[in-house]
Structure formats: structure tokens, C-alpha cells
PDB file of C-alpha atoms in Angstrom:
ATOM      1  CA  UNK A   1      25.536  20.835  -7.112  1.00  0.00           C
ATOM      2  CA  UNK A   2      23.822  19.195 -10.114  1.00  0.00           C
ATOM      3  CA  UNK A   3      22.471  15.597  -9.070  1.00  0.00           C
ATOM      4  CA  UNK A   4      23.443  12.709 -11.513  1.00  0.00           C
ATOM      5  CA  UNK A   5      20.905  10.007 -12.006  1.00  0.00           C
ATOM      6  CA  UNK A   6      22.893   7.716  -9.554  1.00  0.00           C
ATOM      7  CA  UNK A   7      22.852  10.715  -7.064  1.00  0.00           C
ATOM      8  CA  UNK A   8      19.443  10.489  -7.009  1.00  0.00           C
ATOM      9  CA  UNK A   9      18.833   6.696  -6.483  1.00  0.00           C
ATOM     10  CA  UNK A  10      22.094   7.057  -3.721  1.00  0.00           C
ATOM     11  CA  UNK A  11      18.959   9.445  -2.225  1.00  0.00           C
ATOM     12  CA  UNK A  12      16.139   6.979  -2.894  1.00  0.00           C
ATOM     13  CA  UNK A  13      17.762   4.110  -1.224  1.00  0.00           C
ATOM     14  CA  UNK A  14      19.138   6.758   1.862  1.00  0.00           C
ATOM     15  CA  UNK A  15      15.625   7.715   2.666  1.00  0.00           C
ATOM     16  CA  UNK A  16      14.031   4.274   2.437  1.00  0.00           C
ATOM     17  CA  UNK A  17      17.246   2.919   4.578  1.00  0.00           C
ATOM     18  CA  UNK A  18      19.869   5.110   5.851  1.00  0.00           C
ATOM     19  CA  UNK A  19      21.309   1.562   7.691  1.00  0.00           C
ATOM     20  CA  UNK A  20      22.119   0.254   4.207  1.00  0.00           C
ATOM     21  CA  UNK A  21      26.563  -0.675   3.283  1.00  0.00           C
ATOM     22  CA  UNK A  22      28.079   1.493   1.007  1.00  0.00           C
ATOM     23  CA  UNK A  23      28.431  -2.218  -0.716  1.00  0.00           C
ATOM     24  CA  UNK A  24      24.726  -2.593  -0.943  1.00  0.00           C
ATOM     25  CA  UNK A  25      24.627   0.986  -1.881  1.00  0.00           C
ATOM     26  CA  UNK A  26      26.841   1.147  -4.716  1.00  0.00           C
ATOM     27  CA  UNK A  27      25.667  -2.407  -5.833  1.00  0.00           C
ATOM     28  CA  UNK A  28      22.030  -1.410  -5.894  1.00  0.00           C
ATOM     29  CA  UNK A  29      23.205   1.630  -7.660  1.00  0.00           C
ATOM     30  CA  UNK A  30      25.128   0.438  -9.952  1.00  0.00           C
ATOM     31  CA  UNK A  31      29.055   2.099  -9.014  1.00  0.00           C
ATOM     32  CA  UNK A  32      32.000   0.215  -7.084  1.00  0.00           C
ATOM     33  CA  UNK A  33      31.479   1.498  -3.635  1.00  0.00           C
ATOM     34  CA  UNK A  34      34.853   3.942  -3.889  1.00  0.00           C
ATOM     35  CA  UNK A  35      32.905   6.439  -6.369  1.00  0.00           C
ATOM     36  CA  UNK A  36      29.606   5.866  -4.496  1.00  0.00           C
ATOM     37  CA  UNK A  37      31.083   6.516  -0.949  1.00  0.00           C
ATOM     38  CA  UNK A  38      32.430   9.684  -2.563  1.00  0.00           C
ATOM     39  CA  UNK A  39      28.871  10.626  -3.973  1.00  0.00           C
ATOM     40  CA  UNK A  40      27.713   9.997  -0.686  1.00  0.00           C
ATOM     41  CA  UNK A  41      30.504  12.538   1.225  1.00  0.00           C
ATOM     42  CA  UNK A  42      29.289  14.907  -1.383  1.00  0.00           C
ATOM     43  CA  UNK A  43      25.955  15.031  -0.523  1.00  0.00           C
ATOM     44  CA  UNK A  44      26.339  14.942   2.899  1.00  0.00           C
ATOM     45  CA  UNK A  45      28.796  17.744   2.330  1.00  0.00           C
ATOM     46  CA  UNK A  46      26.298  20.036   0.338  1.00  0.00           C
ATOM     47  CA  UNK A  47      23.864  20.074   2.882  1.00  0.00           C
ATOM     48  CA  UNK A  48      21.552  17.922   0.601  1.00  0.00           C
ATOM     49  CA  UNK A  49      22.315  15.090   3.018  1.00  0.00           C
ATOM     50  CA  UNK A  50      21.170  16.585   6.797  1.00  0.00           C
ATOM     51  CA  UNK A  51      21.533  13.508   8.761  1.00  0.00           C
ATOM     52  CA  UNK A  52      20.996  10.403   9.627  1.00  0.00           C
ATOM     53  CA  UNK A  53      17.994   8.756  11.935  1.00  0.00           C
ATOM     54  CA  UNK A  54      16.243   5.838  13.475  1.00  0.00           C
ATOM     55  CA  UNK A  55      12.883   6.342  13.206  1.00  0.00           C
ATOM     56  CA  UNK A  56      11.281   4.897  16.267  1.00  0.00           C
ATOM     57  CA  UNK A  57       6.916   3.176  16.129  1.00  0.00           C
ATOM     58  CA  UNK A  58       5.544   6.149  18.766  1.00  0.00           C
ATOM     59  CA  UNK A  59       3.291   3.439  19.679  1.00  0.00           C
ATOM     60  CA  UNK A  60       5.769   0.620  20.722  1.00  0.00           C
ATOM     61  CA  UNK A  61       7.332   3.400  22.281  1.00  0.00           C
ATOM     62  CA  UNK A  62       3.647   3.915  24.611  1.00  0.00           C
ATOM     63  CA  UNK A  63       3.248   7.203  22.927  1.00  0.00           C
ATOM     64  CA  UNK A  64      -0.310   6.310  21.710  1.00  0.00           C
ATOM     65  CA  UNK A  65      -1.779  10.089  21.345  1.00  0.00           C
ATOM     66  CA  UNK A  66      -0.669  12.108  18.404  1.00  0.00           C
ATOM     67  CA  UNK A  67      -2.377  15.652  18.692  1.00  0.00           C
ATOM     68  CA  UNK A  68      -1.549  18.458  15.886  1.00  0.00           C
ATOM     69  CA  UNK A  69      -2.278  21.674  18.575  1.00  0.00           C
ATOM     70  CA  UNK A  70      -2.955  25.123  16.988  1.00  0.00           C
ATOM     71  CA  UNK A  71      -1.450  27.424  18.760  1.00  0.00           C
ATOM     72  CA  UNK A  72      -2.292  31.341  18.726  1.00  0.00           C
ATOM     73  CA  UNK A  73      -0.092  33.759  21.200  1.00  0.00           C
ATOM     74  CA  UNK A  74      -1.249  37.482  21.938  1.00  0.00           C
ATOM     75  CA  UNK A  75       1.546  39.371  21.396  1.00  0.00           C
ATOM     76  CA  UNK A  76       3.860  39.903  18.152  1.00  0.00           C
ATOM     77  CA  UNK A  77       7.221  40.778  19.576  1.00  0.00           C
ATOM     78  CA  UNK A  78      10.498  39.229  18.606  1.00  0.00           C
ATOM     79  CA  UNK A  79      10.635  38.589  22.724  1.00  0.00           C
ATOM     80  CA  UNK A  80       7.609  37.168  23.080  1.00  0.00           C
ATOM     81  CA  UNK A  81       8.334  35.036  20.101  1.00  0.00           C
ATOM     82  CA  UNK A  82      11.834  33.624  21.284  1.00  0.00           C
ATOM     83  CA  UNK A  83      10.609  33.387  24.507  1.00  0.00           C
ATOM     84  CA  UNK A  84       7.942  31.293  22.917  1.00  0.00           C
ATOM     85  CA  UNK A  85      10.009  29.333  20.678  1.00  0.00           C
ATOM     86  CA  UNK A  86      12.627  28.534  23.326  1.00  0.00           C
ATOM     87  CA  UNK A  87       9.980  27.112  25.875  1.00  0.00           C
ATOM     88  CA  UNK A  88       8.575  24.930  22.528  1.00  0.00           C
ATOM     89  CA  UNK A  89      12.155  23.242  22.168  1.00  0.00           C
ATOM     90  CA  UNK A  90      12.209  22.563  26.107  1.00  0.00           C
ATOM     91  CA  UNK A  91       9.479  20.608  25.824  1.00  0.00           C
ATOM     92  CA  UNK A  92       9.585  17.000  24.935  1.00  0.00           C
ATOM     93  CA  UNK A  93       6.159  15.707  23.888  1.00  0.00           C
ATOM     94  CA  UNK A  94       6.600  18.299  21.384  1.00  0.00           C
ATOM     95  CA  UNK A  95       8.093  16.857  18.357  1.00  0.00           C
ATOM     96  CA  UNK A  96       7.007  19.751  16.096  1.00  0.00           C
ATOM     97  CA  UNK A  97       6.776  22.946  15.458  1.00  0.00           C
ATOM     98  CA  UNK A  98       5.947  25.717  12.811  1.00  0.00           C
ATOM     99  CA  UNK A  99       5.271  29.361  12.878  1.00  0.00           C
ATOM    100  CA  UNK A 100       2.215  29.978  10.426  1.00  0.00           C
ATOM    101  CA  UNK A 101      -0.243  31.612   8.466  1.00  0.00           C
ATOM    102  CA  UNK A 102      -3.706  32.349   9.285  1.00  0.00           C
ATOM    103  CA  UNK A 103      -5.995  32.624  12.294  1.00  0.00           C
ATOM    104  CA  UNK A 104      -3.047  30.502  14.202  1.00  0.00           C
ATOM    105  CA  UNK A 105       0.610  31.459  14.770  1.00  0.00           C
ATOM    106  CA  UNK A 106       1.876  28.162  15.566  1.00  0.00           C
ATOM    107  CA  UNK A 107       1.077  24.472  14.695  1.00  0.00           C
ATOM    108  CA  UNK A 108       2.260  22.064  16.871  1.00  0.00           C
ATOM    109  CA  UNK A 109       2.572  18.254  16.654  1.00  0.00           C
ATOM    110  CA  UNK A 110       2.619  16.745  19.813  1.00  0.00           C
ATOM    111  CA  UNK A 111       2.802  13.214  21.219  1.00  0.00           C
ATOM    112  CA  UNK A 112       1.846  11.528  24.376  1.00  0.00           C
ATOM    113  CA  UNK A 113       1.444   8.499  26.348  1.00  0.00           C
ATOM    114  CA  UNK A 114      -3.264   9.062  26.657  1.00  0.00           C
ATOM    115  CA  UNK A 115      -5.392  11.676  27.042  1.00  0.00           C
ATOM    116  CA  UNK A 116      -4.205  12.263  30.659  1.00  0.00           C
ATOM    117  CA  UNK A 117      -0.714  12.948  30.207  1.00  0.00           C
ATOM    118  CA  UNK A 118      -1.636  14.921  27.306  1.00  0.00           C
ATOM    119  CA  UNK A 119      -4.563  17.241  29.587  1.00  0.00           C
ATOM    120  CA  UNK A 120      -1.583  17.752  31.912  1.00  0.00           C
ATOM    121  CA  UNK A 121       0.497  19.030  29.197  1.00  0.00           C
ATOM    122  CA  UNK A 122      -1.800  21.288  27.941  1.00  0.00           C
ATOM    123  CA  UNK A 123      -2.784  22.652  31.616  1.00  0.00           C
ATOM    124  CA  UNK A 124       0.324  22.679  33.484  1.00  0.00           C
ATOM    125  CA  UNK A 125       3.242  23.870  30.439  1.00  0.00           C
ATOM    126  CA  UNK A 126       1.248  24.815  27.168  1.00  0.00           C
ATOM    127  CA  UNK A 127      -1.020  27.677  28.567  1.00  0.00           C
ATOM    128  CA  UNK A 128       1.946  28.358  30.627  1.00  0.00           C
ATOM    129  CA  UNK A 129       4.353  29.327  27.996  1.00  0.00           C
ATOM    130  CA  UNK A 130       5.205  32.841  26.916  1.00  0.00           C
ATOM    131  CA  UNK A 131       2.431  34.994  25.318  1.00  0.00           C
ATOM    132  CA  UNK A 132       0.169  31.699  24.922  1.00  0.00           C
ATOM    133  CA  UNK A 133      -3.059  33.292  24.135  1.00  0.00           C
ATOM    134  CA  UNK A 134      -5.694  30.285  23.016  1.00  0.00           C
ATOM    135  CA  UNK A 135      -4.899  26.717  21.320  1.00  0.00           C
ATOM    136  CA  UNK A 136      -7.017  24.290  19.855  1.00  0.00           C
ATOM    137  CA  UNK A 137      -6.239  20.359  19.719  1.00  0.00           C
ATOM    138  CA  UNK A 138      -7.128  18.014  17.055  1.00  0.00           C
ATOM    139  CA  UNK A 139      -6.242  14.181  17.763  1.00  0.00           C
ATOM    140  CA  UNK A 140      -5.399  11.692  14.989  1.00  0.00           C
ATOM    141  CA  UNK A 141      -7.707   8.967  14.915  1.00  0.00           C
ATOM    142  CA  UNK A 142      -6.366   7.106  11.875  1.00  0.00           C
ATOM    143  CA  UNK A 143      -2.630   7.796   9.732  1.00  0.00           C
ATOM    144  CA  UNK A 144      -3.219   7.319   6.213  1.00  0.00           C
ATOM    145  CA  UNK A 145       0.293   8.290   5.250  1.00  0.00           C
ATOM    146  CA  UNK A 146       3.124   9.769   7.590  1.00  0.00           C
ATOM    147  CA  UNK A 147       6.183   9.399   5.026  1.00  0.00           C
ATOM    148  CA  UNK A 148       9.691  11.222   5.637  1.00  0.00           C
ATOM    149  CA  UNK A 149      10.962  10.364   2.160  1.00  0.00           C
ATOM    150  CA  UNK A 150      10.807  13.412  -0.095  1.00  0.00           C
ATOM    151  CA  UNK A 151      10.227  13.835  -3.605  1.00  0.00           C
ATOM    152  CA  UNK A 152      13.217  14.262  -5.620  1.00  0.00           C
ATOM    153  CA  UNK A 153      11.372  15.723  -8.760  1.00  0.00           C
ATOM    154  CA  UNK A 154      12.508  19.574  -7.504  1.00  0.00           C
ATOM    155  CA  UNK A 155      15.807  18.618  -7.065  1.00  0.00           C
ATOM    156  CA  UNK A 156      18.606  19.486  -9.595  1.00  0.00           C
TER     157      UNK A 156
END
């Protein structure tokens, strides 16, 4: 699907405010809202469009630790890495999750209420899970930019 100009404001405005009326919407982008719901079914229908979220303050929400955990298991086998993977989803305070490269398998983002609850995570369910062979934590202290809008340069 080739993205108009219009397509690609409809995207701007989406990932700034997903809340927004299709009236805004088209008004802001310059259609009758008919042709811009349509854009809008068509990039939800190509996939371009995943879904739609509220995106909730982790600290109004008493989540006040955000720790990015690198995690490193012991054995490569497509077992040991589902069984790994499935435990990962299981878990709540883990709100990320990537298989890597490097000295690390996995990198983890993980959120919790302090420092307790987060030393009882780690001790009681991360060194617990499946093939788990060493992690290492590294809290954030400061975010400088956390933004889920992405850059619509690549896009065509």
C-alpha cells in the first residue's frame, strides 16, 4: 500500500491521539470524514494500523521502578527457549521482552511497585524460569525520552 500525504498525517495525528473523531481527524487533515474514515479502515486493514491503546503514567499507577534486566539462559534449545518465552508472557511486571545479540540472550523491561517487590521478582520467578542462567539489572534513574510515535520517513 503506497501512503498518500494525508495517510501519513491520518498516522501523525493516530499516534499523538488515537482518542481523536474521525471529524477532528478528517478536519485536521484536510478530507470530509467519509474518505478519511475509509483511509483509516485501510490502514487498519493493511496491518500498518496494529491497534489502538491507552497509555497509562506507570507512576500514578505506583509502579515507580523501571528496570531494563539482561537476561542470559544456558541452554540453546527451541524447548528451553519456548519454555522460556512462555514463562516471560506469564509474568506481569514484565512489560517487555526481546531475544538479542551479544553477551545476553534476552533484554527485559520490567516494572514494579520499589526495590522490594522488584528483589522478590527477581528471587522468587526470574531465576526460576526455564534455562535462566545469570541476569543483570540496570534501574532508570531519569527518562529523557520514552516516545511510542514512530518515524514515518521509512514508510511508503
Amino acid at each position: 500500500m503506497k501512503l498518500t500525504r494525508a495517510d501519513r498525517k491520518i498516522l501523525e495525528i493516530l499516534q499523538q491521539d488515537s482518542s481523536v473523531t474521525n471529524v477532528e481527524l478528517a478536519e485536521r487533515v484536510g478530507l470530509s470524514p467519509s474518505p478519511c474514515l475509509r483511509r483509516v479502515k485501510q490502514l487498519e486493514a493493511s496491518g500498518l494500523i496494529a491497534g489502538y491503546v491507552a497509555l497509562l503514567d506507570r507512576r500514578k499507577a505506583r509502579l515507580d521502578l523501571l528496570a531494563y534486566v539482561e537476561v542470559q539462559v544456558d541452554r540453546h534449545s527451541e524447548t528451553a527457549a519456548d519454555a522460556f518465552a512462555e514463562a516471560v508472557r506469564r509474568e506481569p511486571m514484565v512489560v517487555g521482552c526481546h531475544a538479542m545479540t551479544g553477551g545476553y540472550d534476552y533484554l527485559l523491561r520490567v516494572v514494579a511497585p520499589n526495590l522490594d517487590a522488584y528483589a522478590e521478582f527477581t528471587m522468587k520467578r526470574l531465576l526460576k524460569m526455564p534455562a535462566v542462567k545469570d541476569i543483570r539489572s540496570s534501574f532508570v534513574l531519569e527518562t529523557i525520552k520514552d516516545d511510542t510515535a514512530l518515524p514515518l520517513d521509512y514508510v511508503e
